Amino acid sequence: KDKVNTALGNGLEPLDKDYEVISISGIGGSLLVDILNNDLEKAKKAKRLILSANNDVKLLREFLMNNHFMIINEVMVYDYKYYEILVAEYTSKNVNYTELELKYGPHLLKEKSADFINHYQKLLKTLENQLTKVNNLEARTNLLKRIEEIKSIL
């Protein structure tokens, strides 16, 4: 129990037994989903998954929800960029998240940590700055929707 075993290889393939915790980070959300999907039974047998995708976190949350993984905790941390770390556990029950929870994280939305607030305040300023430079009506409308959505979560 007090040991950390590391495995180098293609996805979860090198895991030759059941593990309490599987941690995967440092890759994109799409690749992370592929890794979990390719060995879904191994992922389900783990007591806990700790996952951090560099991008496409919504895609990762959708995968977890659709495959009965409940997100039991999330944190956003800043280390030269913002990272979202998700902790998930398999359940036999259906898991449902709203569209906002899929985009921004069910726990992150509730807790609104300082890093979460800082990240979305910076993004909001960037989008508002972009808005001043966009003349296309469709692009402006999309930016305004995104701005209003971010304002609603802060």
Coordinates of C-alpha atoms in Angstrom, one line a residue:
K1 CA 0.0 0.0 0.0
D2 CA 2.8 2.4 0.7
K3 CA 4.5 1.8 -2.7
V4 CA 4.3 3.7 -6.0
N5 CA 4.7 1.5 -9.1
T6 CA 5.4 3.2 -12.4
A7 CA 4.7 1.7 -15.7
L8 CA 6.1 2.9 -19.0
G9 CA 4.3 1.8 -22.2
N10 CA 1.3 2.2 -24.4
G11 CA -1.5 3.5 -22.2
L12 CA -2.7 1.1 -19.5
E13 CA -1.4 -1.9 -21.4
P14 CA 1.7 -2.4 -19.2
L15 CA -0.5 -2.6 -16.0
D16 CA -0.4 -6.3 -15.3
K17 CA -2.6 -6.2 -12.1
D18 CA -5.3 -4.1 -10.5
Y19 CA -4.1 -0.8 -9.0
E20 CA -5.7 1.3 -6.4
V21 CA -4.9 4.6 -8.1
I22 CA -4.1 5.3 -11.8
S23 CA -2.7 8.7 -12.5
I24 CA -2.4 10.1 -16.1
S25 CA -1.3 13.6 -16.8
G26 CA 0.7 15.7 -19.2
I27 CA -1.2 14.9 -22.4
G28 CA -4.3 16.2 -24.2
G29 CA -7.8 15.3 -23.3
S30 CA -8.4 13.4 -26.5
L31 CA -5.4 11.1 -26.0
L32 CA -6.3 10.6 -22.3
V33 CA -9.8 9.5 -23.4
D34 CA -8.3 7.1 -26.0
I35 CA -6.0 5.6 -23.3
L36 CA -8.9 5.1 -20.9
N37 CA -11.2 3.8 -23.6
N38 CA -8.7 1.3 -24.9
D39 CA -8.4 -0.4 -21.5
L40 CA -11.7 0.7 -19.9
E41 CA -12.0 -2.4 -17.7
K42 CA -8.6 -1.7 -16.1
A43 CA -9.7 1.9 -15.5
K44 CA -12.9 0.7 -13.9
K45 CA -11.1 -1.7 -11.6
A46 CA -8.9 1.1 -10.1
K47 CA -10.3 2.6 -6.9
R48 CA -9.5 6.1 -8.2
L49 CA -8.3 7.9 -11.3
I50 CA -6.3 11.1 -11.1
L51 CA -6.3 12.8 -14.4
S52 CA -5.0 16.0 -15.8
A53 CA -5.4 16.9 -19.5
N54 CA -3.5 19.8 -21.1
N55 CA -6.6 20.6 -23.2
D56 CA -10.1 19.2 -24.1
V57 CA -11.0 18.8 -20.4
K58 CA -14.7 19.0 -21.4
L59 CA -14.2 15.9 -23.6
L60 CA -12.6 14.1 -20.7
R61 CA -15.5 15.0 -18.4
E62 CA -18.0 13.8 -21.0
F63 CA -16.1 10.5 -21.4
L64 CA -16.1 10.0 -17.6
M65 CA -19.8 10.8 -17.3
N66 CA -20.8 8.5 -20.2
N67 CA -18.8 5.6 -18.7
H68 CA -20.1 5.9 -15.1
F69 CA -17.1 7.6 -13.6
M70 CA -18.1 10.2 -10.9
I71 CA -15.8 13.2 -10.5
I72 CA -15.3 13.2 -6.7
N73 CA -12.9 16.2 -6.7
E74 CA -11.2 18.7 -8.9
V75 CA -8.6 21.4 -8.4
M76 CA -7.3 24.1 -10.7
V77 CA -3.6 24.9 -10.2
Y78 CA -1.3 27.4 -11.8
D79 CA 2.2 26.4 -12.9
Y80 CA 3.1 28.8 -15.7
K81 CA -0.4 27.9 -17.1
Y82 CA -3.6 26.7 -15.5
Y83 CA -4.2 23.0 -15.1
E84 CA -7.3 21.2 -14.0
I85 CA -6.8 18.0 -12.0
L86 CA -9.8 15.6 -11.8
V87 CA -10.2 12.8 -9.4
A88 CA -12.8 10.2 -10.5
E89 CA -14.2 6.9 -9.3
Y90 CA -16.2 4.3 -11.2
T91 CA -19.7 3.7 -10.1
S92 CA -22.5 1.5 -11.3
K93 CA -24.9 4.4 -11.1
N94 CA -25.6 6.9 -13.9
V95 CA -23.6 10.1 -13.7
N96 CA -25.1 13.3 -15.1
Y97 CA -23.5 16.7 -15.4
T98 CA -24.9 19.9 -16.8
E99 CA -23.3 21.6 -19.8
L100 CA -21.7 24.2 -17.6
E101 CA -20.4 21.4 -15.3
L102 CA -18.9 19.6 -18.3
K103 CA -17.2 22.8 -19.5
Y104 CA -16.0 24.2 -16.2
G105 CA -16.1 21.3 -13.7
P106 CA -18.8 20.5 -11.2
H107 CA -16.5 20.9 -8.2
L108 CA -14.6 23.9 -9.6
L109 CA -17.9 25.7 -10.2
K110 CA -18.9 25.1 -6.5
E111 CA -15.6 25.9 -4.9
K112 CA -14.5 28.8 -7.1
S113 CA -10.9 28.7 -5.9
A114 CA -8.6 31.7 -6.3
D115 CA -6.9 30.0 -9.3
F116 CA -10.3 29.3 -10.9
I117 CA -11.3 33.0 -10.4
N118 CA -8.0 34.3 -11.7
H119 CA -8.0 32.1 -14.8
Y120 CA -11.5 33.1 -15.9
Q121 CA -11.0 36.8 -15.0
K122 CA -7.9 36.8 -17.3
L123 CA -9.8 34.9 -20.0
L124 CA -12.7 37.4 -19.7
K125 CA -10.3 40.4 -20.2
T126 CA -8.8 38.7 -23.2
L127 CA -12.3 38.0 -24.8
E128 CA -13.4 41.6 -24.0
N129 CA -10.3 42.9 -25.7
Q130 CA -10.9 40.6 -28.8
L131 CA -14.5 41.9 -28.9
T132 CA -13.2 45.5 -29.6
K133 CA -11.3 44.2 -32.7
V134 CA -14.1 42.0 -34.2
N135 CA -16.5 43.4 -36.8
N136 CA -18.1 40.2 -38.1
L137 CA -21.6 39.9 -36.6
E138 CA -21.4 36.1 -36.1
A139 CA -18.0 36.3 -34.4
R140 CA -19.1 39.2 -32.2
T141 CA -22.3 37.2 -31.2
N142 CA -20.2 34.2 -30.3
L143 CA -17.8 36.2 -28.3
L144 CA -20.6 38.0 -26.4
K145 CA -22.2 34.6 -25.5
R146 CA -18.8 33.3 -24.2
I147 CA -18.3 36.5 -22.2
E148 CA -21.7 36.3 -20.7
E149 CA -21.2 32.6 -19.8
I150 CA -17.9 33.3 -18.1
K151 CA -19.5 36.2 -16.2
S152 CA -22.3 33.9 -15.0
I153 CA -19.8 31.4 -13.4
L154 CA -17.6 34.0 -11.6

